[in-house]
XYZ file of C-alpha atoms in Angstrom:
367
model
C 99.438 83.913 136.144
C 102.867 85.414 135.719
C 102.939 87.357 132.653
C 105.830 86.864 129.592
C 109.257 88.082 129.838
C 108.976 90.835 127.535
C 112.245 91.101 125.165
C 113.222 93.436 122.377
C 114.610 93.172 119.054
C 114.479 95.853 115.778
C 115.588 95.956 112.253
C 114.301 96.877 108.572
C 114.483 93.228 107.735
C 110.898 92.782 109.257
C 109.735 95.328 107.119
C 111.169 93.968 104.173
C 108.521 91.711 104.226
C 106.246 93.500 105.874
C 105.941 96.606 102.946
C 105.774 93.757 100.317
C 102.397 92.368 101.831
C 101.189 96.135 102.087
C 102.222 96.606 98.517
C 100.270 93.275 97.350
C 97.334 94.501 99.720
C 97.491 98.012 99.947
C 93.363 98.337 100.895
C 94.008 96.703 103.967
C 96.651 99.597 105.191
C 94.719 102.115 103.413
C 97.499 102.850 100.880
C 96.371 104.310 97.884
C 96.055 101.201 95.113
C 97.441 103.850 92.080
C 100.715 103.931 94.158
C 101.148 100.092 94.687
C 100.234 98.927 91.626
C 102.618 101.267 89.972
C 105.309 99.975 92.294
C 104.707 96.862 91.577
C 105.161 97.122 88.047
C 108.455 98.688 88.892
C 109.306 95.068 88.965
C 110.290 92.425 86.112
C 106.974 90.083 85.353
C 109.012 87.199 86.531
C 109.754 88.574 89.796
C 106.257 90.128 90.527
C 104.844 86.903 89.572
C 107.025 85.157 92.398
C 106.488 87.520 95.047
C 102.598 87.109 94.621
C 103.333 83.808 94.932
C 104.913 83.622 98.143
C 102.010 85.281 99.657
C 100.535 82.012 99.482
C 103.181 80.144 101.464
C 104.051 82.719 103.882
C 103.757 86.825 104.609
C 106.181 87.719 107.427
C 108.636 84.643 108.727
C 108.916 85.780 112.645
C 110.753 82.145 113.126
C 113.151 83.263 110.591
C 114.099 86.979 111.032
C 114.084 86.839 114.446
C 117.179 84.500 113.943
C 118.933 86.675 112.145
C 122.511 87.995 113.108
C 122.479 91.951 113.444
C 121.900 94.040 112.450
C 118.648 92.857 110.674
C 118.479 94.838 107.865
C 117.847 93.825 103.961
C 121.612 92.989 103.142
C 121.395 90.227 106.336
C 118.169 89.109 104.816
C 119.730 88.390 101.652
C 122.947 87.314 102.531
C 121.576 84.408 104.861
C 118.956 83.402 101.957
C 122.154 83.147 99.799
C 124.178 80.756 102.239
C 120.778 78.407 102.284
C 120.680 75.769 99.761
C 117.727 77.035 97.395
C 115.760 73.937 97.693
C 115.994 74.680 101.627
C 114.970 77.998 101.463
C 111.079 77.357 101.137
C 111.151 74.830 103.947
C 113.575 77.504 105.809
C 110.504 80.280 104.937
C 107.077 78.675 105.017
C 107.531 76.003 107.848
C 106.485 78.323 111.030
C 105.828 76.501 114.637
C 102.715 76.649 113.837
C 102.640 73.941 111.188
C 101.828 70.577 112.517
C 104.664 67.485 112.338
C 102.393 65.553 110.031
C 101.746 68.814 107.772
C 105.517 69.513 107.425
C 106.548 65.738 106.804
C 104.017 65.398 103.940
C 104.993 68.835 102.230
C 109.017 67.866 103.024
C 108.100 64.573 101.108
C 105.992 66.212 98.011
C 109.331 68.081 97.562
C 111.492 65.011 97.661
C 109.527 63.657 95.331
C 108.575 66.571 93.033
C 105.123 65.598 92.692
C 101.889 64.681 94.866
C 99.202 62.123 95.278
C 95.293 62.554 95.892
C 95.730 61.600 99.323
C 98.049 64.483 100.093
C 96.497 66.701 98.690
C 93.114 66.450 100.274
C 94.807 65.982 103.558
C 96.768 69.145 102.851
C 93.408 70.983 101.637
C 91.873 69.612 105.081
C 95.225 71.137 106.911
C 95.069 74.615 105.539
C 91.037 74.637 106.226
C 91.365 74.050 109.679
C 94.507 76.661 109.551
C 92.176 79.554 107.870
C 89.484 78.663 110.519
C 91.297 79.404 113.627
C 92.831 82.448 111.831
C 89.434 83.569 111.072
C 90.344 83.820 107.020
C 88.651 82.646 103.884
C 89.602 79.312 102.942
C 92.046 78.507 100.176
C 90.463 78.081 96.824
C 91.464 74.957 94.354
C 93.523 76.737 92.145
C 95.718 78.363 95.016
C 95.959 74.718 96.417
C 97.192 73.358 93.806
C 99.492 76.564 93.249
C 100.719 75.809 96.440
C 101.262 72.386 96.257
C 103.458 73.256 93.051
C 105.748 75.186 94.647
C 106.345 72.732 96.977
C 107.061 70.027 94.322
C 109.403 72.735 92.524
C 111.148 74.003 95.700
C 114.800 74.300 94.204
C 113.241 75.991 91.362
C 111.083 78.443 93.295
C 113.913 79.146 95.981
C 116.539 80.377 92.763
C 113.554 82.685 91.823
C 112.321 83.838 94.671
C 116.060 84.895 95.801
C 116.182 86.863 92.633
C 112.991 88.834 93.409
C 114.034 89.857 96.163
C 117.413 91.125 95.649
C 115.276 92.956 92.622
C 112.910 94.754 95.098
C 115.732 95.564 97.181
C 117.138 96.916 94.121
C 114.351 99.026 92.322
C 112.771 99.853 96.049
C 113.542 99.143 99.524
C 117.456 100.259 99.667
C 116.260 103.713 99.621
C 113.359 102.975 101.711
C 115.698 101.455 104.131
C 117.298 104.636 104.524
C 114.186 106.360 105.275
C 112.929 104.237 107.413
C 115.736 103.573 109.710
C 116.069 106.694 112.017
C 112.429 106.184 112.750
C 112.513 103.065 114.307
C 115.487 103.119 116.799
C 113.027 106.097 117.549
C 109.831 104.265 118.296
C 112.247 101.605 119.737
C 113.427 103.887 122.251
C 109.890 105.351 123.283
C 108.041 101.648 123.351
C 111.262 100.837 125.777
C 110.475 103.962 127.877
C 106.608 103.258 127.812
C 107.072 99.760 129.138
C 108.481 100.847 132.425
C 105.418 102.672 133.217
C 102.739 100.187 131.806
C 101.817 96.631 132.341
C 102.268 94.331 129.387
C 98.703 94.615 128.124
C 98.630 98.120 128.657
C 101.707 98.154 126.719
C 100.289 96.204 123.564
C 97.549 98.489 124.050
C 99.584 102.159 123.431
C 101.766 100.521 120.918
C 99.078 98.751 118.798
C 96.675 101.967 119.042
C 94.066 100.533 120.187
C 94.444 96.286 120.419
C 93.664 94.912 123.838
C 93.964 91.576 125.107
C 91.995 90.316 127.849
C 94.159 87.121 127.599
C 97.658 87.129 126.174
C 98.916 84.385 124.179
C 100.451 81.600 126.203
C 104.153 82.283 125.687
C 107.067 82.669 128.087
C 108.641 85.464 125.791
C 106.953 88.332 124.092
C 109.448 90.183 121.476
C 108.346 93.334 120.989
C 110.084 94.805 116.950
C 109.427 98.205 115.853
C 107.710 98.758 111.834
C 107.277 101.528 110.079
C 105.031 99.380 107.277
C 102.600 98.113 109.532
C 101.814 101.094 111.123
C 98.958 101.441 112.862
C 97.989 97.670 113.014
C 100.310 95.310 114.818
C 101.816 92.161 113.141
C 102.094 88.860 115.556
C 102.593 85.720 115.433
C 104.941 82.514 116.364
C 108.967 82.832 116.392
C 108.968 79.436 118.506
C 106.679 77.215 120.682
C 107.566 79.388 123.712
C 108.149 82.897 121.802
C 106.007 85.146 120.323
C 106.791 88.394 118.175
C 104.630 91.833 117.851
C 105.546 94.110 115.499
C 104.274 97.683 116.548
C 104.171 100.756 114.399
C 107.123 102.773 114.214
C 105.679 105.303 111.557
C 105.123 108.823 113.110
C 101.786 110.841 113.143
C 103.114 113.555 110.283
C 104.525 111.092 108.098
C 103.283 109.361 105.148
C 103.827 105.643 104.016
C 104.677 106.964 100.501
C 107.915 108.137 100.163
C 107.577 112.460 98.996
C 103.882 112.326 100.083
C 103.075 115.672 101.807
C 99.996 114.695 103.511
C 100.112 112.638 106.756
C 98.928 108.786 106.076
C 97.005 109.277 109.691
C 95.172 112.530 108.831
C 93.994 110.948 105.677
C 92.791 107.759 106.861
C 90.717 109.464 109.727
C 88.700 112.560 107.703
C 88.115 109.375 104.908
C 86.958 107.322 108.472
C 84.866 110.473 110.089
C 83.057 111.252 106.313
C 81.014 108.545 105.966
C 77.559 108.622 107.997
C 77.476 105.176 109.125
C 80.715 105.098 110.520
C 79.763 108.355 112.534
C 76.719 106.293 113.726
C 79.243 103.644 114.819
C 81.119 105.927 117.005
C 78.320 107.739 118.174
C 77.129 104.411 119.800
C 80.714 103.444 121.126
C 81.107 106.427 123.003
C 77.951 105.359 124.719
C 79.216 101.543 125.505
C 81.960 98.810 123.769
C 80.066 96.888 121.737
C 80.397 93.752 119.545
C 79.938 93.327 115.859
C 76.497 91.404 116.293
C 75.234 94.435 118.691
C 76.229 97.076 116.114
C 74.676 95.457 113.628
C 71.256 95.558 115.222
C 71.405 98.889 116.429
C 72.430 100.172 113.131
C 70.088 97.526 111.095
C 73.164 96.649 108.572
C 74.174 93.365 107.994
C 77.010 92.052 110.086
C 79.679 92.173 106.828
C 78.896 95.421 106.353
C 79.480 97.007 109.931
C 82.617 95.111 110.015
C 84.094 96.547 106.929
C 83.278 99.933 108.302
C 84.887 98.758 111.501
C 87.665 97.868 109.927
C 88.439 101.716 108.370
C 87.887 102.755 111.890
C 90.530 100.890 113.160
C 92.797 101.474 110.619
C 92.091 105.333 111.531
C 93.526 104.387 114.946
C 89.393 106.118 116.347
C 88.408 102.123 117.874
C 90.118 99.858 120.649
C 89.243 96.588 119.495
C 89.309 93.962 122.255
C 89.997 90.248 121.408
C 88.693 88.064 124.448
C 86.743 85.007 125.066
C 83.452 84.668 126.750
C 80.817 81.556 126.952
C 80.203 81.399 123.361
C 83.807 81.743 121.914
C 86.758 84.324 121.530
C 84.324 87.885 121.220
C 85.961 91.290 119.456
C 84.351 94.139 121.198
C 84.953 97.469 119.601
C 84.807 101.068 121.913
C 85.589 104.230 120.360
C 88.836 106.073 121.087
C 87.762 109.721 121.942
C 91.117 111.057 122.620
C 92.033 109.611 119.131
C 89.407 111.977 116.971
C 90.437 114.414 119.016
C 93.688 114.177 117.818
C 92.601 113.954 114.124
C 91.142 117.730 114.268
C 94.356 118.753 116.084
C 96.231 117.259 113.544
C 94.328 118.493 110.566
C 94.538 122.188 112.087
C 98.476 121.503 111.983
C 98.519 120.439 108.723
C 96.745 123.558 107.056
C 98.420 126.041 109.241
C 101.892 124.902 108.234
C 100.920 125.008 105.079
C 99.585 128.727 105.782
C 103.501 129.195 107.087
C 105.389 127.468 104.234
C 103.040 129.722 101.604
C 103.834 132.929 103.484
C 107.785 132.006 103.711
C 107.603 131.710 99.931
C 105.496 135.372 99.551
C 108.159 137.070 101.737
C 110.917 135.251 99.543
């Protein structure tokens, strides 16, 4: 099977959205929740209130930014959302290629309408189910349903507001962080450019992601490969069209931290909290031995099977697993090995870290 024609593209625009889902869910990336929440209340209550609720229609619009005129940055991202009518700009948003033709005509007509029936909305309740399945999330509850569907009804309405958060978080945060950012990832863009003419694609996904592998890509006849600093070290992916699919790979680098003046590396800290805990030791003591799944790790270490995966999870956040998505006789499998080079690196790094702190003391003595 030939593999995907393997295109780039790179601009802060993707992490415009991409730092506002950190921000709204900073224990996923391991951010510290003190810092987030105080960022977010950086914000006007209005416009906090509409961000969190976009995060029910969409998180990061590949179909949408990756249509964007350079050079991709905030001030395109706003400027385009200005020229769009603002009861477009939900439909413009939150209608990926995922989305089925019956799903969009029925939320297109709740908005024409400004209001919905019983029959939409337990077809649109079925919809999203079947959506959180295959994505492997917990279902919508009632109340964010119905949240939803309100939006949609109110679609001008949310479109003016949601417009005006935006330019306010570009205001009170991610101008400057735009700046910081930038260098960054034309450098990560220029590496991951240089690493793909010595790996194959998967191998590729594999170096960039720290530690993803697919044993069978997505079916796509383009792969866009974007540089983020945000998402670092998990990769973002998803749709940009039926035939095109976008990864977002981390740009940040090892000795750099996600919030802005922080002196500690974001990497170092995530991997001594990963290596502290005794279970998660047990975990890679047994993955050096053999990849293994969640189920097998589970019995081995006696814990229940929520439990080794949230330990998995900080792990793999520490960039010290490979995770492997494939699909065997009973269904797509994850299958977790440990990455001994990778807590290798963490000592290195944390020897680094206190010995140029040893330097910048003794500078200051001789001073």
């Amino acid at each position: 099977m030939a593999l995907p024609k393997l295109l780039w593209d790179s601009g802060t625009a993707y992490d415009m959205f991409v730092s506002l889902n950190v921000i709204h869910e900073p224990a996923v990336f391991g951010l510290r929740s003190a810092w987030a929440a105080g960022m977010r209340a950086r914000l006007p209550v209005k416009n906090r209130e509409t961000l969190e609720q976009s995060k029910l229609l969409f998180k990061v619009p590949f179909h949408w930014i990756n249509t964007l005129p350079d050079p991709k940055d905030s001030f395109t991202v706003l400027y385009v959302l200005r020229q769009i009518p603002p009861g477009e700009r939900l439909h413009v948003l939150a209608i990926d290629p995922d989305k089925s033709s019956e799903v969009v005509e029925t939320l297109k007509g709740i908005t024409k309408r400004g209001k919905w029936n019983e029959k939409e909305q337990k077809f649109l309740k079925a919809a999203y189910t079947e959506e959180c399945d295959k994505k492997k999330k917990s279902p919508l509850s009632t109340k964010e349903l119905l949240n939803i569907l309100g939006l949609w009804a109110n679609a001008e309405e949310f479109g003016e507001r949601y417009l005006e958060a935006l330019r306010t978080y570009h205001e009170v945060f991610f101008a400057t962080e735009e700046k910081r950012i930038s260098p960054a990832l034309q450098g990560a863009l220029s590496n991951a450019q240089k690493l793909s003419e010595q790996l194959e694609l998967p191998d590729l996904l594999q170096e960039l992601s720290q530690g993803l592998r697919f044993t069978e890509l997505p079916k796509a006849a383009e792969f866009v490969l974007a540089p983020s600093y945000w998402c670092t070290p998990l990769m973002y992916y998803g749709k940009a069209s039926v035939k095109r699919w976008i990864f977002l790979f981390g740009a940040k680098p090892q000795d750099e931290s996600l919030i802005p003046g922080e002196d500690v590396p974001d990497a170092l800290l995530r991997a001594l909290k990963a290596l502290s805990d005794p279970t998660r030791l047990s975990i890679l003591h047994y993955l050096i031995e053999k990849p293994l799944t969640q189920s097998q790790l589970s019995r081995r270490l006696c814990l229940r099977t929520p439990t080794v995966i949230h330990h998995l999870k900080i792990l793999r956040l520490a960039g010290l697993v490979q995770l492997t998505l494939g699909i065997e006789e009973g269904g797509k499998v994850k299958r977790y090995a440990a990455r001994s080079d990778a807590v290798e690196a963490a000592f290195t790094s944390l020897k680094g870290f206190l010995e140029k702190g040893k330097i910048k003391n003794a500078d200051s003595n001789f001073k």
